[in-house]
Amino acid sequence: KKNEKALVIIFGGTGDLAQRKLYPSIFQLYKKGYLKENFAVIGTARRPWTDEYYREVVKDSIDGMYDEQTVATEFASHFYYQSHNVTDTNHYKTLQALAQSLDEKYQIGGNRLFYLAMSPRFFGTICDHLKSQQIMTETGYNRVIVEKPFGRDLASATELNDEISKSFPEEDVFRIDHYLGKEMVQNIAALRFGNSIFNSMWNNRYISNIQVTLSEALGVEERAGYYETAGALRDMIQNHVLQIVALLTMSAPVSFTDTDIRNAKINALKCLKIYSPEEVKENFVRGQYGPGNGLIGYREEAQTAEDSMTETFVAGKLMVNTMDMAGVPIYVRTGKRMKTKATRIDVVFKQVPNNVFEDSDLRHDVLTINVDPEPSLSLQLNSKTIGQGFDFDTHHLNLDYKLSPEQRAAIPEAYEKLILDAMQCRASNFAHWKELQCSWKFVDAIRQAWDQNVDQVAFPNYDCASMGPKASDDLLAKDGNHWEFNC
Ligand code: BG6
C-alpha cells in the first residue's frame, strides 16, 4: 500500500533523535513513495525556530541521501515548526489550528501520528492536552509513538502508562523498541515458524541452551548523565534483550497477526522465572568497565561519579517456564566498551543421544543469527571430512545474503520500518503494555537484589575492549556451557 496520509506531530522536534533517525526515516518513506503529497510534519520544541530554519535543519539531517536538491527542498516544504511549551494550554490551541490547516492543505483526512521524543515526564501533560484541546481528530486515526525509556521500574512505568491511556487506548499506543525493527530480529519468527526443521526442534527436547549477545564497542559517549541513572539492566535488558528472548521462546502464534503474536509474546514473558535475591546472585552478573587498551574507565568519563556503581555490563541466565522451553537456559549479555559491536543469537542444540562414532568427538549443532553489524545466518554441523577414512569436522552452512551496495543501502532502517508500521497500524513490532509489565517485574527483582548488594561486587571489574568480567564466563561454565561467540 502506498501513499500514506498522515500528519506527524513530533514533540522534541529539535532533538538529536529527530535529526539522526526520524527525519532520515521519514525521507526514506518519501523517496520510496509511501509518503507523497498527503503528508505534513509539525516539529515542536521550546526553541523559537522559524519554518525556514527548521527546513534547513531537516535538509541537513538528510544530507547525502538525495541526488537532486529539488527533491530535498520539496520534501522539507512539508515540515512546519511550532515553538511550544508542553505545559502551556495556549500553545496547544495554536497547534490545533496549525494541524487543522495542514490537514486541509494536504488533504490528510484527519490521520494523526503523535511522536513523543522527549522526556517521559511530559508524556502525561502532552497526552492530556492532545485530547482536551481536540488535537486528536474524529475523522482519522490518532496514534501515539512513545520513545524509551518507558519508566525506570514497574511502578513508574505503570504511572506513565496510566497517564497515556487516559487519552489513547492500548491499540493506539506504539511503544518503540528499535530492535524490533531490525531485519534479523524480525527473521526469528520466519525461521522458527517457517521451517519444519526448526519448528519441530525448537523445544527442551532438542535445544541445549540459547545465547543472546548485544555487545557494544562504544562507551557511554555523551549520554553519561542519563546512563548513570539507568545502567545496562534498564537500558538494554528490560527492553531489547527481553523482546528478543520473547521472540525466541514464544509458542507458535495462532496466526501471524498483531493480536496473536503479541499474545504469544506476553505468554512467554509471563513464564519468565522471577528471581529471589539469592537466585539473582546465582544467575546474574554485573560489570563496569575500567580503563584498558588505551581507553578510559567508566568512572573517568565526564558526568559519572568517581565511585559510580552503575553497571555497564550485564550477563544473566533466564528461564522461561513454558511447556516447551522449561529447562533450557537462556544466557544473555550486553555491555558497553566490549571488544566488538555485535548483536548475535546462538541456538545450541543438544547432541545426538548416542554417539555411534565412538572415536569422534561430535560438537553441538549451533544455529547462529547475526543481527548486527551484518545480517547473516550460520548453521554449525558435524560432517565427514572429504577423503579416505571416516573423520569428522565442524562445518558451517552460511547464508550471508551477499548484498550489493545498492541492496545494503536499501535495507530499511529500524525507525523507517517502525514509523511505517505505525502509519499502517501494524503493532506487533511494538511492545504491548503487558509485555512491559512482565519485563519490569523481572528486572525490578534483579535491581532490588543488586541494590541490597547481594553479589558484593566491586567495580570496575572488566577492561575496556574485553568481553566483560570473568564471572560472565563462569556463569555458563557452572552449567558446563560456554559462550559460543567469543571474539
Ligand atoms: C539504545 C540504548 O536503546 O540502544 C543505547 O539506549 C544503545 O545505550 C543502543 O547504544 C544500541 O542500539 P544499536 O541499534 O546501535 O545496537
PDB file of N, CA and C in Angstrom, residues 33 102 104 195 212 224 247 254 266 308 345 351 358 431 456 476:
ATOM      1  N   GLY A  33       8.057   6.380  -1.890  1.00  0.00           N
ATOM      2  CA  GLY A  33       6.678   6.579  -2.338  1.00  0.00           C
ATOM      3  C   GLY A  33       5.615   6.234  -1.314  1.00  0.00           C
ATOM      4  N   LEU A 102      -3.105  22.373   8.147  1.00  0.00           N
ATOM      5  CA  LEU A 102      -2.268  21.477   7.333  1.00  0.00           C
ATOM      6  C   LEU A 102      -3.060  20.263   6.862  1.00  0.00           C
ATOM      7  N   GLU A 104      -6.103  20.251   6.040  1.00  0.00           N
ATOM      8  CA  GLU A 104      -6.875  20.663   4.856  1.00  0.00           C
ATOM      9  C   GLU A 104      -5.957  20.868   3.661  1.00  0.00           C
ATOM     10  N   ASN A 195      10.004 -23.025   9.007  1.00  0.00           N
ATOM     11  CA  ASN A 195      10.840 -24.173   8.641  1.00  0.00           C
ATOM     12  C   ASN A 195      10.564 -25.333   9.571  1.00  0.00           C
ATOM     13  N   VAL A 212      22.218 -14.996  23.840  1.00  0.00           N
ATOM     14  CA  VAL A 212      21.925 -13.720  23.178  1.00  0.00           C
ATOM     15  C   VAL A 212      22.979 -12.707  23.604  1.00  0.00           C
ATOM     16  N   ALA A 224      26.234  10.008  29.417  1.00  0.00           N
ATOM     17  CA  ALA A 224      26.520   9.516  30.769  1.00  0.00           C
ATOM     18  C   ALA A 224      25.508  10.029  31.806  1.00  0.00           C
ATOM     19  N   LEU A 247      10.715 -13.382  21.536  1.00  0.00           N
ATOM     20  CA  LEU A 247      10.577 -13.922  20.173  1.00  0.00           C
ATOM     21  C   LEU A 247      11.215 -15.308  20.050  1.00  0.00           C
ATOM     22  N   VAL A 254      -1.188 -18.215  17.051  1.00  0.00           N
ATOM     23  CA  VAL A 254      -2.317 -18.855  16.346  1.00  0.00           C
ATOM     24  C   VAL A 254      -2.308 -18.431  14.882  1.00  0.00           C
ATOM     25  N   ILE A 266       3.457 -12.244  25.126  1.00  0.00           N
ATOM     26  CA  ILE A 266       3.052 -11.973  26.519  1.00  0.00           C
ATOM     27  C   ILE A 266       3.094 -13.273  27.322  1.00  0.00           C
ATOM     28  N   SER A 308      30.979   5.577  41.059  1.00  0.00           N
ATOM     29  CA  SER A 308      29.717   5.114  40.470  1.00  0.00           C
ATOM     30  C   SER A 308      29.560   3.595  40.568  1.00  0.00           C
ATOM     31  N   ILE A 345      22.690 -14.095  18.088  1.00  0.00           N
ATOM     32  CA  ILE A 345      21.928 -15.119  18.811  1.00  0.00           C
ATOM     33  C   ILE A 345      22.497 -16.479  18.431  1.00  0.00           C
ATOM     34  N   GLN A 351      23.305 -32.673  21.748  1.00  0.00           N
ATOM     35  CA  GLN A 351      23.993 -33.649  20.906  1.00  0.00           C
ATOM     36  C   GLN A 351      23.098 -34.864  20.695  1.00  0.00           C
ATOM     37  N   GLU A 358      32.212 -43.760  17.870  1.00  0.00           N
ATOM     38  CA  GLU A 358      32.840 -43.747  19.185  1.00  0.00           C
ATOM     39  C   GLU A 358      34.144 -42.962  19.256  1.00  0.00           C
ATOM     40  N   ALA A 431       6.123  -2.843  21.669  1.00  0.00           N
ATOM     41  CA  ALA A 431       5.881  -3.588  22.910  1.00  0.00           C
ATOM     42  C   ALA A 431       4.492  -3.273  23.478  1.00  0.00           C
ATOM     43  N   GLN A 456      27.795  -8.559  46.256  1.00  0.00           N
ATOM     44  CA  GLN A 456      29.006  -7.928  46.800  1.00  0.00           C
ATOM     45  C   GLN A 456      30.068  -7.670  45.742  1.00  0.00           C
ATOM     46  N   LEU A 476      28.295 -19.548  32.657  1.00  0.00           N
ATOM     47  CA  LEU A 476      27.981 -20.650  31.746  1.00  0.00           C
ATOM     48  C   LEU A 476      28.769 -21.900  32.128  1.00  0.00           C
TER      49      LEU A 476
END
